[in-house]
Tab-separated table of C-alpha atoms in Angstrom:
chain	number	residue	atom	x	y	z
A	1	SER	CA	174.789	136.768	133.207
A	2	ARG	CA	172.162	135.085	134.176
A	3	MET	CA	172.076	131.541	133.310
A	4	TYR	CA	168.206	130.043	131.379
A	5	LEU	CA	167.147	126.286	129.968
A	6	VAL	CA	164.761	127.133	127.313
A	7	CYS	CA	163.597	123.778	126.597
A	8	PRO	CA	159.020	123.626	127.249
A	9	MET	CA	160.898	119.732	129.079
A	10	ASN	CA	161.938	121.717	131.668
A	11	THR	CA	159.183	123.343	133.901
A	12	SER	CA	160.188	126.574	133.913
A	13	PRO	CA	163.364	128.353	132.202
A	14	GLN	CA	164.250	130.519	134.598
A	15	VAL	CA	167.532	129.258	136.980
A	16	ASP	CA	167.976	130.192	139.716
A	17	PRO	CA	171.141	131.929	140.429
A	18	HIS	CA	171.685	130.338	144.009
A	19	LYS	CA	172.240	127.189	142.339
A	20	SER	CA	175.192	124.773	141.544
A	21	GLY	CA	175.176	123.423	137.638
A	22	GLN	CA	175.080	120.765	139.387
A	23	ASP	CA	171.400	121.029	141.293
A	24	VAL	CA	171.124	122.635	138.135
A	25	TRP	CA	171.047	119.811	135.952
A	26	GLU	CA	169.414	117.145	138.418
A	27	GLU	CA	166.215	119.766	139.030
A	28	PHE	CA	165.892	119.220	134.812
A	29	SER	CA	166.208	115.317	134.707
A	30	HIS	CA	163.409	115.502	136.957
A	31	SER	CA	161.442	117.298	134.704
A	32	PHE	CA	162.698	115.174	131.936
A	33	THR	CA	162.201	111.656	133.727
A	34	PRO	CA	158.778	111.379	134.096
A	35	ALA	CA	158.738	111.935	130.215
A	36	VAL	CA	161.532	109.464	129.417
A	37	ARG	CA	159.970	106.713	130.669
A	38	GLU	CA	157.120	107.319	129.094
A	39	VAL	CA	158.256	106.709	125.581
A	40	VAL	CA	159.730	103.233	126.940
A	41	GLU	CA	156.550	102.431	127.803
A	42	PHE	CA	154.788	103.133	125.070
A	43	ALA	CA	158.094	101.246	122.818
A	44	LYS	CA	156.719	98.452	124.830
A	45	LYS	CA	153.467	98.183	123.820
A	46	ILE	CA	155.293	98.404	120.310
A	47	PRO	CA	154.320	94.901	118.647
A	48	GLY	CA	157.745	93.071	118.025
A	49	PHE	CA	159.919	95.567	119.283
A	50	ARG	CA	160.084	93.479	123.384
A	51	GLU	CA	161.514	90.307	120.965
A	52	LEU	CA	164.645	92.853	119.331
A	53	SER	CA	167.829	92.161	121.898
A	54	GLN	CA	168.586	94.532	125.018
A	55	HIS	CA	171.397	95.614	123.885
A	56	ASP	CA	168.856	96.972	120.529
A	57	GLN	CA	165.938	98.591	122.441
A	58	VAL	CA	168.389	99.778	124.368
A	59	SER	CA	170.040	101.481	121.603
A	60	LEU	CA	167.562	102.217	119.990
A	61	LEU	CA	165.373	104.626	122.513
A	62	LYS	CA	168.579	106.399	123.720
A	63	ALA	CA	168.583	107.647	119.894
A	64	GLY	CA	165.543	108.690	119.545
A	65	THR	CA	163.580	109.240	122.883
A	66	PHE	CA	164.725	113.461	121.724
A	67	GLU	CA	162.739	112.603	118.508
A	68	VAL	CA	159.614	110.071	119.475
A	69	LEU	CA	158.772	112.955	122.775
A	70	VAL	CA	159.342	116.182	119.403
A	71	VAL	CA	156.487	113.942	117.895
A	72	ARG	CA	154.576	114.005	121.371
A	73	PHE	CA	154.770	117.298	122.202
A	74	ALA	CA	154.256	119.096	119.324
A	75	SER	CA	151.036	120.176	120.864
A	76	LEU	CA	152.785	122.286	123.323
A	77	PHE	CA	153.741	124.637	120.316
A	78	HIS	CA	151.352	127.717	119.457
A	79	VAL	CA	152.686	128.252	116.218
A	80	LYS	CA	149.379	130.806	115.467
A	81	GLU	CA	149.869	132.554	118.749
A	82	ARG	CA	153.732	132.647	118.880
A	83	SER	CA	153.993	130.937	122.393
A	84	VAL	CA	155.860	127.352	123.991
A	85	THR	CA	153.890	125.736	126.834
A	86	PHE	CA	156.660	124.570	129.245
A	87	LEU	CA	155.604	120.871	131.537
A	88	GLY	CA	155.272	123.898	134.698
A	89	GLY	CA	152.381	124.827	132.565
A	90	GLN	CA	153.586	128.854	132.168
A	91	LYS	CA	152.966	130.101	128.485
A	92	TYR	CA	156.240	131.521	127.296
A	93	SER	CA	155.933	133.974	123.998
A	94	VAL	CA	158.986	132.893	121.531
A	95	ASP	CA	160.184	137.402	121.578
A	96	ALA	CA	160.672	136.531	125.424
A	97	LEU	CA	162.049	133.089	124.576
A	98	ARG	CA	164.608	134.738	122.683
A	99	THR	CA	165.753	137.148	125.232
A	100	MET	CA	166.846	134.369	127.151
A	101	GLY	CA	169.312	132.582	124.654
A	102	SER	CA	167.101	130.606	122.591
A	103	GLY	CA	168.124	129.951	118.612
A	104	ASP	CA	167.783	128.007	115.222
A	105	LEU	CA	167.138	125.431	117.414
A	106	LEU	CA	163.578	126.450	118.598
A	107	SER	CA	162.856	128.397	115.016
A	108	SER	CA	163.955	124.964	113.818
A	109	MET	CA	160.521	123.458	116.058
A	110	PHE	CA	158.580	125.576	115.402
A	111	ASP	CA	159.115	125.029	111.808
A	112	PHE	CA	158.376	121.549	112.417
A	113	CYS	CA	155.054	121.052	114.284
A	114	GLU	CA	153.579	123.501	112.702
A	115	LYS	CA	153.679	120.903	109.179
A	116	LEU	CA	152.965	118.389	111.610
A	117	MET	CA	150.856	119.830	112.968
A	118	ASN	CA	149.097	120.509	109.460
A	119	LEU	CA	148.772	117.411	108.111
A	120	GLY	CA	145.308	116.675	111.071
A	121	LEU	CA	146.404	113.135	111.368
A	122	SER	CA	144.644	111.009	114.634
A	123	GLU	CA	145.430	109.769	117.440
A	124	GLU	CA	146.616	106.013	116.586
A	125	GLU	CA	147.562	107.603	113.000
A	126	MET	CA	150.379	110.484	114.819
A	127	SER	CA	150.912	106.824	117.275
A	128	LEU	CA	151.445	104.350	114.605
A	129	PHE	CA	154.328	107.430	113.458
A	130	MET	CA	156.312	107.936	116.389
A	131	ALA	CA	157.442	103.938	116.629
A	132	VAL	CA	157.960	104.063	112.791
A	133	VAL	CA	160.485	107.443	113.923
A	134	LEU	CA	161.358	104.679	116.709
A	135	VAL	CA	162.954	101.768	115.156
A	136	SER	CA	165.301	103.241	113.003
A	137	ALA	CA	167.555	100.119	111.114
A	138	ASP	CA	169.649	102.869	110.611
A	139	ARG	CA	170.765	104.303	114.211
A	140	SER	CA	174.027	103.874	116.017
A	141	GLY	CA	174.921	100.790	117.674
A	142	ILE	CA	172.337	98.371	115.734
A	143	GLU	CA	173.676	94.780	116.303
A	144	ASN	CA	170.863	93.251	114.932
A	145	VAL	CA	170.493	95.411	112.392
A	146	ASN	CA	167.763	92.538	110.318
A	147	SER	CA	165.584	91.963	113.005
A	148	VAL	CA	165.096	95.997	113.517
A	149	GLU	CA	164.996	96.749	109.593
A	150	ALA	CA	161.900	93.709	109.226
A	151	LEU	CA	160.602	95.809	111.824
A	152	GLN	CA	160.522	98.860	110.851
A	153	GLU	CA	159.203	97.679	107.193
A	154	THR	CA	156.056	96.359	109.427
A	155	LEU	CA	155.671	99.347	111.194
A	156	ILE	CA	154.899	101.263	107.424
A	157	ARG	CA	153.232	99.263	106.001
A	158	ALA	CA	150.992	99.160	109.114
A	159	LEU	CA	151.337	103.155	109.131
A	160	ARG	CA	150.986	103.178	104.960
A	161	SER	CA	147.968	100.770	105.363
A	162	LEU	CA	146.471	103.179	108.014
A	163	ILE	CA	147.030	106.302	106.385
A	164	THR	CA	145.375	105.154	103.088
A	165	ARG	CA	142.590	104.502	104.143
A	166	ASN	CA	141.450	106.847	107.110
A	167	HIS	CA	142.817	109.847	104.266
A	168	PRO	CA	141.934	108.411	100.727
A	169	ASN	CA	141.566	111.575	98.775
A	170	GLU	CA	145.232	112.695	100.089
A	171	SER	CA	147.688	110.151	98.869
A	172	ALA	CA	150.728	112.688	99.230
A	173	ILE	CA	150.119	112.636	103.118
A	174	PHE	CA	152.333	109.701	103.601
A	175	THR	CA	154.759	110.707	101.486
A	176	LYS	CA	154.785	113.632	103.540
A	177	LEU	CA	155.396	112.575	106.848
A	178	LEU	CA	157.979	109.860	105.972
A	179	LEU	CA	159.925	113.233	104.725
A	180	LYS	CA	159.218	113.929	108.392
A	181	LEU	CA	161.966	111.656	109.410
A	182	PRO	CA	165.222	112.910	108.235
A	183	ASP	CA	163.526	116.812	109.878
A	184	LEU	CA	163.763	115.362	112.881
A	185	ARG	CA	167.315	113.719	112.701
A	186	SER	CA	167.633	117.319	111.990
A	187	LEU	CA	166.501	118.602	115.091
A	188	ASN	CA	167.864	115.749	116.883
A	189	ASN	CA	171.305	116.905	115.971
A	190	MET	CA	170.842	120.345	116.654
A	191	HIS	CA	169.540	119.727	120.339
A	192	SER	CA	172.285	116.742	121.255
A	193	GLU	CA	174.905	120.452	120.241
A	194	GLN	CA	172.899	121.742	122.881
A	195	LEU	CA	172.919	120.179	125.119
A	196	LEU	CA	176.531	119.834	124.481
A	197	ALA	CA	176.996	123.067	125.392
A	198	PHE	CA	175.360	123.581	128.013
A	199	LYS	CA	176.830	120.605	129.737
A	200	VAL	CA	179.989	121.509	129.185
A	201	HIS	CA	178.554	125.746	130.492
B	1	PHE	CA	180.327	113.917	124.690
B	2	ASN	CA	180.006	111.831	121.787
B	3	ASP	CA	177.502	109.970	123.521
B	4	PRO	CA	175.300	112.905	124.912
B	5	ALA	CA	172.312	110.364	125.377
B	6	SER	CA	175.409	108.267	127.701
B	7	ASN	CA	176.411	111.394	129.167
B	8	LEU	CA	173.472	113.433	130.376
B	9	GLY	CA	171.660	110.504	132.151
B	10	LEU	CA	168.857	109.846	129.589
B	11	GLU	CA	170.309	105.400	128.913
B	12	ASP	CA	170.801	105.215	132.862
B	13	ILE	CA	166.907	105.671	133.059
B	14	ILE	CA	165.631	104.102	129.600
B	15	ARG	CA	167.342	100.216	130.913
B	16	LYS	CA	165.797	100.727	134.457
B	17	ALA	CA	161.754	101.882	132.956
B	18	LEU	CA	163.606	98.774	129.776
B	19	MET	CA	164.683	96.227	132.538
B	20	GLY	CA	161.257	95.484	134.535
B	21	ASN	CA	160.133	93.706	131.614
B	22	LEU	CA	164.078	93.064	130.346
B	23	GLU	CA	164.067	90.679	133.164
B	24	GLU	CA	160.724	88.500	132.349
B	25	ARG	CA	162.636	87.636	129.163
B	26	GLN	CA	165.679	86.358	130.717
B	27	GLU	CA	163.269	83.892	133.387
């Protein structure tokens, strides 16, 4: 039985059947590491993030990196043509990915990315939204909830004011954006389950 | 397996990427 890794953070879904599980994992890890580093660099630039404790910085990044990457790479999911571009640059149709074993997570990612892209946000709005996604006081293992909560509130206020200024006639956009947060959580949970299954396999 | 981020090496990548400026803070 042929194995596939249908994650667009991978260079390609094809897995060399001659490689050991460890090698496959190392190659995959090598391909997503730069994107994770980018998220850390992004976090460092969020005003106030570096003032949080080291423990809380790590906890927020551990819990939220996947969600930030989904927002950051939403444009890899081409809703109209039903295809996904992998980081290696190759495009794969949803049908092809389905035959490789992708399931509900891929469909849910498409739904999410379509709705997010339809909001037509600017790069600045997307960045501020990613900061709000990352700085969430209800992540597990946060030791100073008050500090994270205070930073989260500041970021949400800044996002609201930016959206209100840029879209004065579309007051629902801010609400729609906040409603994306639970959607991201559920994608994150589905993704963790798949990673676990992969690791166990 | 309760903490996929740690198991999958994500924590290590995050800590290394953060380390530079965390060391600055400690000085």
